[in-house]
Amino acid sequence: MTGHDWDDDADYASAVGCTWTLVVVTVLCVLLVAGAIFAVCAGFIGLSGVLAIIGG
């Protein structure tokens, strides 16, 4: 953030708050995607298990 005048603590605090908000949103999105991938993989494993049981 070169060239920005950080003399005002309110501007700095606002920028830090926005940064933490972005970090939290990013982490939640990553966890959501990871959970979706896990659910799909678990679904395929469960489906193949059920088909194996039905197929004998």
PDB file of N, H, CA, C and O in Angstrom:
ATOM      1  N   MET A   1       0.823  -1.173   0.000  1.00  0.00           N
ATOM      2  CA  MET A   1       0.000   0.000   0.000  1.00  0.00           C
ATOM      3  C   MET A   1       0.875   1.246   0.000  1.00  0.00           C
ATOM      4  O   MET A   1       0.667   2.155   0.803  1.00  0.00           O
ATOM      5  N   THR A   2       1.809   1.285  -0.861  1.00  0.00           N
ATOM      6  H   THR A   2       1.977   0.546  -1.513  1.00  0.00           H
ATOM      7  CA  THR A   2       2.688   2.437  -0.936  1.00  0.00           C
ATOM      8  C   THR A   2       1.922   3.641  -1.438  1.00  0.00           C
ATOM      9  O   THR A   2       1.002   3.522  -2.247  1.00  0.00           O
ATOM     10  N   GLY A   3       2.315   4.800  -0.946  1.00  0.00           N
ATOM     11  H   GLY A   3       3.063   4.897  -0.288  1.00  0.00           H
ATOM     12  CA  GLY A   3       1.687   6.027  -1.390  1.00  0.00           C
ATOM     13  C   GLY A   3       0.441   6.396  -0.611  1.00  0.00           C
ATOM     14  O   GLY A   3      -0.141   7.454  -0.852  1.00  0.00           O
ATOM     15  N   HIS A   4       0.015   5.551   0.317  1.00  0.00           N
ATOM     16  H   HIS A   4       0.487   4.691   0.513  1.00  0.00           H
ATOM     17  CA  HIS A   4      -1.177   5.863   1.096  1.00  0.00           C
ATOM     18  C   HIS A   4      -0.753   6.504   2.408  1.00  0.00           C
ATOM     19  O   HIS A   4       0.187   6.045   3.058  1.00  0.00           O
ATOM     20  N   ASP A   5      -1.441   7.553   2.787  1.00  0.00           N
ATOM     21  H   ASP A   5      -2.204   7.926   2.259  1.00  0.00           H
ATOM     22  CA  ASP A   5      -1.126   8.250   4.034  1.00  0.00           C
ATOM     23  C   ASP A   5      -1.858   7.563   5.188  1.00  0.00           C
ATOM     24  O   ASP A   5      -3.075   7.684   5.326  1.00  0.00           O
ATOM     25  N   TRP A   6      -1.098   6.842   6.012  1.00  0.00           N
ATOM     26  H   TRP A   6      -0.109   6.744   5.900  1.00  0.00           H
ATOM     27  CA  TRP A   6      -1.687   6.082   7.116  1.00  0.00           C
ATOM     28  C   TRP A   6      -1.655   6.881   8.419  1.00  0.00           C
ATOM     29  O   TRP A   6      -1.684   6.290   9.498  1.00  0.00           O
ATOM     30  N   ASP A   7      -1.597   8.220   8.339  1.00  0.00           N
ATOM     31  H   ASP A   7      -1.574   8.701   7.462  1.00  0.00           H
ATOM     32  CA  ASP A   7      -1.580   9.034   9.556  1.00  0.00           C
ATOM     33  C   ASP A   7      -2.882   8.897  10.337  1.00  0.00           C
ATOM     34  O   ASP A   7      -2.887   9.005  11.564  1.00  0.00           O
ATOM     35  N   ASP A   8      -3.958   8.666   9.646  1.00  0.00           N
ATOM     36  H   ASP A   8      -3.953   8.579   8.650  1.00  0.00           H
ATOM     37  CA  ASP A   8      -5.258   8.525  10.300  1.00  0.00           C
ATOM     38  C   ASP A   8      -5.452   7.066  10.699  1.00  0.00           C
ATOM     39  O   ASP A   8      -5.508   6.186   9.839  1.00  0.00           O
ATOM     40  N   ASP A   9      -5.554   6.811  11.990  1.00  0.00           N
ATOM     41  H   ASP A   9      -5.509   7.525  12.688  1.00  0.00           H
ATOM     42  CA  ASP A   9      -5.721   5.439  12.471  1.00  0.00           C
ATOM     43  C   ASP A   9      -7.036   4.816  12.015  1.00  0.00           C
ATOM     44  O   ASP A   9      -7.133   3.596  11.887  1.00  0.00           O
ATOM     45  N   ALA A  10      -8.038   5.640  11.772  1.00  0.00           N
ATOM     46  H   ALA A  10      -7.959   6.632  11.876  1.00  0.00           H
ATOM     47  CA  ALA A  10      -9.331   5.113  11.335  1.00  0.00           C
ATOM     48  C   ALA A  10      -9.207   4.473   9.956  1.00  0.00           C
ATOM     49  O   ALA A  10      -9.792   3.418   9.708  1.00  0.00           O
ATOM     50  N   ASP A  11      -8.450   5.103   9.055  1.00  0.00           N
ATOM     51  H   ASP A  11      -7.975   5.960   9.256  1.00  0.00           H
ATOM     52  CA  ASP A  11      -8.242   4.513   7.726  1.00  0.00           C
ATOM     53  C   ASP A  11      -7.509   3.189   7.828  1.00  0.00           C
ATOM     54  O   ASP A  11      -7.859   2.221   7.152  1.00  0.00           O
ATOM     55  N   TYR A  12      -6.492   3.152   8.675  1.00  0.00           N
ATOM     56  H   TYR A  12      -6.208   3.938   9.224  1.00  0.00           H
ATOM     57  CA  TYR A  12      -5.713   1.925   8.860  1.00  0.00           C
ATOM     58  C   TYR A  12      -6.592   0.815   9.445  1.00  0.00           C
ATOM     59  O   TYR A  12      -6.570  -0.318   8.964  1.00  0.00           O
ATOM     60  N   ALA A  13      -7.351   1.142  10.465  1.00  0.00           N
ATOM     61  H   ALA A  13      -7.369   2.062  10.855  1.00  0.00           H
ATOM     62  CA  ALA A  13      -8.225   0.149  11.100  1.00  0.00           C
ATOM     63  C   ALA A  13      -9.267  -0.358  10.105  1.00  0.00           C
ATOM     64  O   ALA A  13      -9.604  -1.543  10.102  1.00  0.00           O
ATOM     65  N   SER A  14      -9.766   0.523   9.279  1.00  0.00           N
ATOM     66  H   SER A  14      -9.492   1.485   9.282  1.00  0.00           H
ATOM     67  CA  SER A  14     -10.745   0.122   8.265  1.00  0.00           C
ATOM     68  C   SER A  14     -10.126  -0.826   7.250  1.00  0.00           C
ATOM     69  O   SER A  14     -10.739  -1.819   6.859  1.00  0.00           O
ATOM     70  N   ALA A  15      -8.902  -0.511   6.826  1.00  0.00           N
ATOM     71  H   ALA A  15      -8.405   0.296   7.144  1.00  0.00           H
ATOM     72  CA  ALA A  15      -8.219  -1.374   5.854  1.00  0.00           C
ATOM     73  C   ALA A  15      -7.925  -2.744   6.453  1.00  0.00           C
ATOM     74  O   ALA A  15      -8.078  -3.763   5.780  1.00  0.00           O
ATOM     75  N   VAL A  16      -7.505  -2.771   7.709  1.00  0.00           N
ATOM     76  H   VAL A  16      -7.381  -1.943   8.256  1.00  0.00           H
ATOM     77  CA  VAL A  16      -7.229  -4.049   8.371  1.00  0.00           C
ATOM     78  C   VAL A  16      -8.524  -4.847   8.528  1.00  0.00           C
ATOM     79  O   VAL A  16      -8.536  -6.062   8.333  1.00  0.00           O
ATOM     80  N   GLY A  17      -9.608  -4.162   8.880  1.00  0.00           N
ATOM     81  H   GLY A  17      -9.598  -3.174   9.039  1.00  0.00           H
ATOM     82  CA  GLY A  17     -10.906  -4.837   9.010  1.00  0.00           C
ATOM     83  C   GLY A  17     -11.357  -5.450   7.699  1.00  0.00           C
ATOM     84  O   GLY A  17     -11.858  -6.574   7.674  1.00  0.00           O
ATOM     85  N   CYS A  18     -11.181  -4.712   6.603  1.00  0.00           N
ATOM     86  H   CYS A  18     -10.774  -3.799   6.624  1.00  0.00           H
ATOM     87  CA  CYS A  18     -11.552  -5.236   5.284  1.00  0.00           C
ATOM     88  C   CYS A  18     -10.692  -6.441   4.920  1.00  0.00           C
ATOM     89  O   CYS A  18     -11.179  -7.405   4.327  1.00  0.00           O
ATOM     90  N   THR A  19      -9.418  -6.381   5.276  1.00  0.00           N
ATOM     91  H   THR A  19      -9.023  -5.598   5.757  1.00  0.00           H
ATOM     92  CA  THR A  19      -8.518  -7.495   4.979  1.00  0.00           C
ATOM     93  C   THR A  19      -8.955  -8.746   5.724  1.00  0.00           C
ATOM     94  O   THR A  19      -9.003  -9.831   5.144  1.00  0.00           O
ATOM     95  N   TRP A  20      -9.274  -8.600   7.012  1.00  0.00           N
ATOM     96  H   TRP A  20      -9.235  -7.719   7.483  1.00  0.00           H
ATOM     97  CA  TRP A  20      -9.707  -9.770   7.779  1.00  0.00           C
ATOM     98  C   TRP A  20     -11.035 -10.309   7.272  1.00  0.00           C
ATOM     99  O   TRP A  20     -11.259 -11.520   7.285  1.00  0.00           O
ATOM    100  N   THR A  21     -11.909  -9.427   6.827  1.00  0.00           N
ATOM    101  H   THR A  21     -11.727  -8.444   6.815  1.00  0.00           H
ATOM    102  CA  THR A  21     -13.175  -9.881   6.250  1.00  0.00           C
ATOM    103  C   THR A  21     -12.919 -10.718   5.009  1.00  0.00           C
ATOM    104  O   THR A  21     -13.535 -11.769   4.829  1.00  0.00           O
ATOM    105  N   LEU A  22     -12.012 -10.261   4.151  1.00  0.00           N
ATOM    106  H   LEU A  22     -11.512  -9.407   4.297  1.00  0.00           H
ATOM    107  CA  LEU A  22     -11.682 -11.028   2.950  1.00  0.00           C
ATOM    108  C   LEU A  22     -11.053 -12.374   3.302  1.00  0.00           C
ATOM    109  O   LEU A  22     -11.338 -13.380   2.654  1.00  0.00           O
ATOM    110  N   VAL A  23     -10.200 -12.397   4.326  1.00  0.00           N
ATOM    111  H   VAL A  23      -9.968 -11.580   4.854  1.00  0.00           H
ATOM    112  CA  VAL A  23      -9.576 -13.650   4.748  1.00  0.00           C
ATOM    113  C   VAL A  23     -10.635 -14.643   5.234  1.00  0.00           C
ATOM    114  O   VAL A  23     -10.594 -15.819   4.874  1.00  0.00           O
ATOM    115  N   VAL A  24     -11.568 -14.179   6.038  1.00  0.00           N
ATOM    116  H   VAL A  24     -11.601 -13.223   6.331  1.00  0.00           H
ATOM    117  CA  VAL A  24     -12.622 -15.050   6.566  1.00  0.00           C
ATOM    118  C   VAL A  24     -13.503 -15.579   5.436  1.00  0.00           C
ATOM    119  O   VAL A  24     -13.825 -16.766   5.409  1.00  0.00           O
ATOM    120  N   VAL A  25     -13.892 -14.711   4.508  1.00  0.00           N
ATOM    121  H   VAL A  25     -13.630 -13.746   4.531  1.00  0.00           H
ATOM    122  CA  VAL A  25     -14.723 -15.139   3.376  1.00  0.00           C
ATOM    123  C   VAL A  25     -13.982 -16.156   2.522  1.00  0.00           C
ATOM    124  O   VAL A  25     -14.576 -17.137   2.075  1.00  0.00           O
ATOM    125  N   THR A  26     -12.690 -15.934   2.289  1.00  0.00           N
ATOM    126  H   THR A  26     -12.207 -15.137   2.652  1.00  0.00           H
ATOM    127  CA  THR A  26     -11.893 -16.863   1.491  1.00  0.00           C
ATOM    128  C   THR A  26     -11.789 -18.223   2.168  1.00  0.00           C
ATOM    129  O   THR A  26     -11.941 -19.254   1.513  1.00  0.00           O
ATOM    130  N   VAL A  27     -11.532 -18.234   3.464  1.00  0.00           N
ATOM    131  H   VAL A  27     -11.409 -17.396   3.996  1.00  0.00           H
ATOM    132  CA  VAL A  27     -11.437 -19.502   4.202  1.00  0.00           C
ATOM    133  C   VAL A  27     -12.773 -20.247   4.160  1.00  0.00           C
ATOM    134  O   VAL A  27     -12.795 -21.464   3.972  1.00  0.00           O
ATOM    135  N   LEU A  28     -13.872 -19.537   4.330  1.00  0.00           N
ATOM    136  H   LEU A  28     -13.855 -18.549   4.483  1.00  0.00           H
ATOM    137  CA  LEU A  28     -15.183 -20.179   4.274  1.00  0.00           C
ATOM    138  C   LEU A  28     -15.458 -20.764   2.892  1.00  0.00           C
ATOM    139  O   LEU A  28     -16.026 -21.850   2.781  1.00  0.00           O
ATOM    140  N   CYS A  29     -15.061 -20.055   1.845  1.00  0.00           N
ATOM    141  H   CYS A  29     -14.600 -19.172   1.935  1.00  0.00           H
ATOM    142  CA  CYS A  29     -15.251 -20.576   0.488  1.00  0.00           C
ATOM    143  C   CYS A  29     -14.414 -21.827   0.254  1.00  0.00           C
ATOM    144  O   CYS A  29     -14.883 -22.787  -0.356  1.00  0.00           O
ATOM    145  N   VAL A  30     -13.178 -21.816   0.736  1.00  0.00           N
ATOM    146  H   VAL A  30     -12.797 -21.036   1.231  1.00  0.00           H
ATOM    147  CA  VAL A  30     -12.316 -22.995   0.579  1.00  0.00           C
ATOM    148  C   VAL A  30     -12.914 -24.179   1.329  1.00  0.00           C
ATOM    149  O   VAL A  30     -12.940 -25.291   0.802  1.00  0.00           O
ATOM    150  N   LEU A  31     -13.395 -23.957   2.546  1.00  0.00           N
ATOM    151  H   LEU A  31     -13.374 -23.053   2.974  1.00  0.00           H
ATOM    152  CA  LEU A  31     -14.009 -25.041   3.310  1.00  0.00           C
ATOM    153  C   LEU A  31     -15.273 -25.553   2.625  1.00  0.00           C
ATOM    154  O   LEU A  31     -15.539 -26.755   2.639  1.00  0.00           O
ATOM    155  N   LEU A  32     -16.045 -24.663   2.033  1.00  0.00           N
ATOM    156  H   LEU A  32     -15.829 -23.687   2.021  1.00  0.00           H
ATOM    157  CA  LEU A  32     -17.258 -25.066   1.317  1.00  0.00           C
ATOM    158  C   LEU A  32     -16.920 -25.937   0.118  1.00  0.00           C
ATOM    159  O   LEU A  32     -17.558 -26.965  -0.109  1.00  0.00           O
ATOM    160  N   VAL A  33     -15.913 -25.524  -0.650  1.00  0.00           N
ATOM    161  H   VAL A  33     -15.395 -24.689  -0.465  1.00  0.00           H
ATOM    162  CA  VAL A  33     -15.502 -26.310  -1.824  1.00  0.00           C
ATOM    163  C   VAL A  33     -14.938 -27.652  -1.391  1.00  0.00           C
ATOM    164  O   VAL A  33     -15.245 -28.677  -2.000  1.00  0.00           O
ATOM    165  N   ALA A  34     -14.112 -27.661  -0.340  1.00  0.00           N
ATOM    166  H   ALA A  34     -13.863 -26.829   0.154  1.00  0.00           H
ATOM    167  CA  ALA A  34     -13.545 -28.918   0.151  1.00  0.00           C
ATOM    168  C   ALA A  34     -14.649 -29.846   0.651  1.00  0.00           C
ATOM    169  O   ALA A  34     -14.602 -31.053   0.413  1.00  0.00           O
ATOM    170  N   GLY A  35     -15.632 -29.290   1.336  1.00  0.00           N
ATOM    171  H   GLY A  35     -15.670 -28.309   1.529  1.00  0.00           H
ATOM    172  CA  GLY A  35     -16.767 -30.099   1.808  1.00  0.00           C
ATOM    173  C   GLY A  35     -17.577 -30.660   0.655  1.00  0.00           C
ATOM    174  O   GLY A  35     -18.029 -31.804   0.712  1.00  0.00           O
ATOM    175  N   ALA A  36     -17.765 -29.871  -0.385  1.00  0.00           N
ATOM    176  H   ALA A  36     -17.398 -28.942  -0.431  1.00  0.00           H
ATOM    177  CA  ALA A  36     -18.510 -30.355  -1.551  1.00  0.00           C
ATOM    178  C   ALA A  36     -17.759 -31.485  -2.249  1.00  0.00           C
ATOM    179  O   ALA A  36     -18.360 -32.479  -2.658  1.00  0.00           O
ATOM    180  N   ILE A  37     -16.453 -31.330  -2.380  1.00  0.00           N
ATOM    181  H   ILE A  37     -15.965 -30.523  -2.048  1.00  0.00           H
ATOM    182  CA  ILE A  37     -15.645 -32.385  -3.003  1.00  0.00           C
ATOM    183  C   ILE A  37     -15.702 -33.652  -2.156  1.00  0.00           C
ATOM    184  O   ILE A  37     -15.841 -34.753  -2.690  1.00  0.00           O
ATOM    185  N   PHE A  38     -15.595 -33.500  -0.834  1.00  0.00           N
ATOM    186  H   PHE A  38     -15.482 -32.607  -0.400  1.00  0.00           H
ATOM    187  CA  PHE A  38     -15.680 -34.661   0.054  1.00  0.00           C
ATOM    188  C   PHE A  38     -17.042 -35.334  -0.061  1.00  0.00           C
ATOM    189  O   PHE A  38     -17.124 -36.561  -0.098  1.00  0.00           O
ATOM    190  N   ALA A  39     -18.113 -34.542  -0.119  1.00  0.00           N
ATOM    191  H   ALA A  39     -18.047 -33.545  -0.089  1.00  0.00           H
ATOM    192  CA  ALA A  39     -19.460 -35.108  -0.226  1.00  0.00           C
ATOM    193  C   ALA A  39     -19.631 -35.876  -1.533  1.00  0.00           C
ATOM    194  O   ALA A  39     -20.234 -36.949  -1.547  1.00  0.00           O
ATOM    195  N   VAL A  40     -19.105 -35.333  -2.627  1.00  0.00           N
ATOM    196  H   VAL A  40     -18.615 -34.461  -2.615  1.00  0.00           H
ATOM    197  CA  VAL A  40     -19.208 -36.023  -3.917  1.00  0.00           C
ATOM    198  C   VAL A  40     -18.419 -37.328  -3.886  1.00  0.00           C
ATOM    199  O   VAL A  40     -18.906 -38.362  -4.343  1.00  0.00           O
ATOM    200  N   CYS A  41     -17.201 -37.281  -3.348  1.00  0.00           N
ATOM    201  H   CYS A  41     -16.806 -36.441  -2.977  1.00  0.00           H
ATOM    202  CA  CYS A  41     -16.381 -38.498  -3.265  1.00  0.00           C
ATOM    203  C   CYS A  41     -17.031 -39.532  -2.363  1.00  0.00           C
ATOM    204  O   CYS A  41     -17.060 -40.716  -2.698  1.00  0.00           O
ATOM    205  N   ALA A  42     -17.552 -39.099  -1.220  1.00  0.00           N
ATOM    206  H   ALA A  42     -17.528 -38.138  -0.948  1.00  0.00           H
ATOM    207  CA  ALA A  42     -18.221 -40.023  -0.307  1.00  0.00           C
ATOM    208  C   ALA A  42     -19.472 -40.602  -0.966  1.00  0.00           C
ATOM    209  O   ALA A  42     -19.804 -41.770  -0.760  1.00  0.00           O
ATOM    210  N   GLY A  43     -20.157 -39.791  -1.750  1.00  0.00           N
ATOM    211  H   GLY A  43     -19.887 -38.842  -1.918  1.00  0.00           H
ATOM    212  CA  GLY A  43     -21.343 -40.279  -2.466  1.00  0.00           C
ATOM    213  C   GLY A  43     -20.989 -41.343  -3.483  1.00  0.00           C
ATOM    214  O   GLY A  43     -21.689 -42.349  -3.599  1.00  0.00           O
ATOM    215  N   PHE A  44     -19.892 -41.131  -4.233  1.00  0.00           N
ATOM    216  H   PHE A  44     -19.323 -40.314  -4.138  1.00  0.00           H
ATOM    217  CA  PHE A  44     -19.476 -42.133  -5.210  1.00  0.00           C
ATOM    218  C   PHE A  44     -19.037 -43.423  -4.528  1.00  0.00           C
ATOM    219  O   PHE A  44     -19.343 -44.520  -4.996  1.00  0.00           O
ATOM    220  N   ILE A  45     -18.309 -43.279  -3.407  1.00  0.00           N
ATOM    221  H   ILE A  45     -18.060 -42.388  -3.027  1.00  0.00           H
ATOM    222  CA  ILE A  45     -17.861 -44.473  -2.678  1.00  0.00           C
ATOM    223  C   ILE A  45     -19.067 -45.221  -2.118  1.00  0.00           C
ATOM    224  O   ILE A  45     -19.140 -46.447  -2.200  1.00  0.00           O
ATOM    225  N   GLY A  46     -20.015 -44.470  -1.547  1.00  0.00           N
ATOM    226  H   GLY A  46     -19.955 -43.474  -1.481  1.00  0.00           H
ATOM    227  CA  GLY A  46     -21.232 -45.094  -1.021  1.00  0.00           C
ATOM    228  C   GLY A  46     -22.057 -45.743  -2.112  1.00  0.00           C
ATOM    229  O   GLY A  46     -22.600 -46.831  -1.921  1.00  0.00           O
ATOM    230  N   LEU A  47     -22.155 -45.078  -3.260  1.00  0.00           N
ATOM    231  H   LEU A  47     -21.714 -44.194  -3.415  1.00  0.00           H
ATOM    232  CA  LEU A  47     -22.915 -45.635  -4.379  1.00  0.00           C
ATOM    233  C   LEU A  47     -22.271 -46.912  -4.891  1.00  0.00           C
ATOM    234  O   LEU A  47     -22.967 -47.886  -5.177  1.00  0.00           O
ATOM    235  N   SER A  48     -20.959 -46.919  -5.008  1.00  0.00           N
ATOM    236  H   SER A  48     -20.393 -46.128  -4.775  1.00  0.00           H
ATOM    237  CA  SER A  48     -20.287 -48.130  -5.477  1.00  0.00           C
ATOM    238  C   SER A  48     -20.424 -49.252  -4.464  1.00  0.00           C
ATOM    239  O   SER A  48     -20.526 -50.421  -4.836  1.00  0.00           O
ATOM    240  N   GLY A  49     -20.426 -48.897  -3.172  1.00  0.00           N
ATOM    241  H   GLY A  49     -20.343 -47.947  -2.870  1.00  0.00           H
ATOM    242  CA  GLY A  49     -20.633 -49.910  -2.131  1.00  0.00           C
ATOM    243  C   GLY A  49     -22.021 -50.507  -2.210  1.00  0.00           C
ATOM    244  O   GLY A  49     -22.184 -51.722  -2.090  1.00  0.00           O
ATOM    245  N   VAL A  50     -23.024 -49.667  -2.411  1.00  0.00           N
ATOM    246  H   VAL A  50     -22.892 -48.680  -2.508  1.00  0.00           H
ATOM    247  CA  VAL A  50     -24.401 -50.150  -2.521  1.00  0.00           C
ATOM    248  C   VAL A  50     -24.555 -51.022  -3.765  1.00  0.00           C
ATOM    249  O   VAL A  50     -25.211 -52.063  -3.720  1.00  0.00           O
ATOM    250  N   LEU A  51     -23.959 -50.603  -4.857  1.00  0.00           N
ATOM    251  H   LEU A  51     -23.427 -49.757  -4.894  1.00  0.00           H
ATOM    252  CA  LEU A  51     -24.052 -51.401  -6.088  1.00  0.00           C
ATOM    253  C   LEU A  51     -23.343 -52.734  -5.922  1.00  0.00           C
ATOM    254  O   LEU A  51     -23.794 -53.743  -6.463  1.00  0.00           O
ATOM    255  N   ALA A  52     -22.236 -52.753  -5.180  1.00  0.00           N
ATOM    256  H   ALA A  52     -21.869 -51.933  -4.741  1.00  0.00           H
ATOM    257  CA  ALA A  52     -21.525 -54.011  -4.941  1.00  0.00           C
ATOM    258  C   ALA A  52     -22.385 -54.946  -4.079  1.00  0.00           C
ATOM    259  O   ALA A  52     -22.408 -56.156  -4.306  1.00  0.00           O
ATOM    260  N   ILE A  53     -23.078 -54.392  -3.112  1.00  0.00           N
ATOM    261  H   ILE A  53     -23.059 -53.410  -2.927  1.00  0.00           H
ATOM    262  CA  ILE A  53     -23.938 -55.221  -2.263  1.00  0.00           C
ATOM    263  C   ILE A  53     -25.118 -55.761  -3.067  1.00  0.00           C
ATOM    264  O   ILE A  53     -25.473 -56.935  -2.955  1.00  0.00           O
ATOM    265  N   ILE A  54     -25.715 -54.902  -3.871  1.00  0.00           N
ATOM    266  H   ILE A  54     -25.426 -53.949  -3.962  1.00  0.00           H
ATOM    267  CA  ILE A  54     -26.860 -55.338  -4.683  1.00  0.00           C
ATOM    268  C   ILE A  54     -26.407 -56.363  -5.732  1.00  0.00           C
ATOM    269  O   ILE A  54     -27.084 -57.363  -5.973  1.00  0.00           O
ATOM    270  N   GLY A  55     -25.278 -56.102  -6.336  1.00  0.00           N
ATOM    271  H   GLY A  55     -24.728 -55.290  -6.141  1.00  0.00           H
ATOM    272  CA  GLY A  55     -24.789 -56.983  -7.397  1.00  0.00           C
ATOM    273  C   GLY A  55     -24.307 -58.334  -6.854  1.00  0.00           C
ATOM    274  O   GLY A  55     -24.154 -59.296  -7.608  1.00  0.00           O
ATOM    275  N   GLY A  56     -24.076 -58.393  -5.576  1.00  0.00           N
ATOM    276  H   GLY A  56     -24.201 -57.612  -4.964  1.00  0.00           H
ATOM    277  CA  GLY A  56     -23.712 -59.674  -4.982  1.00  0.00           C
ATOM    278  C   GLY A  56     -22.257 -59.804  -4.899  1.00  0.00           C
ATOM    279  O   GLY A  56     -21.754 -60.822  -4.423  1.00  0.00           O
TER     280      GLY A  56
END
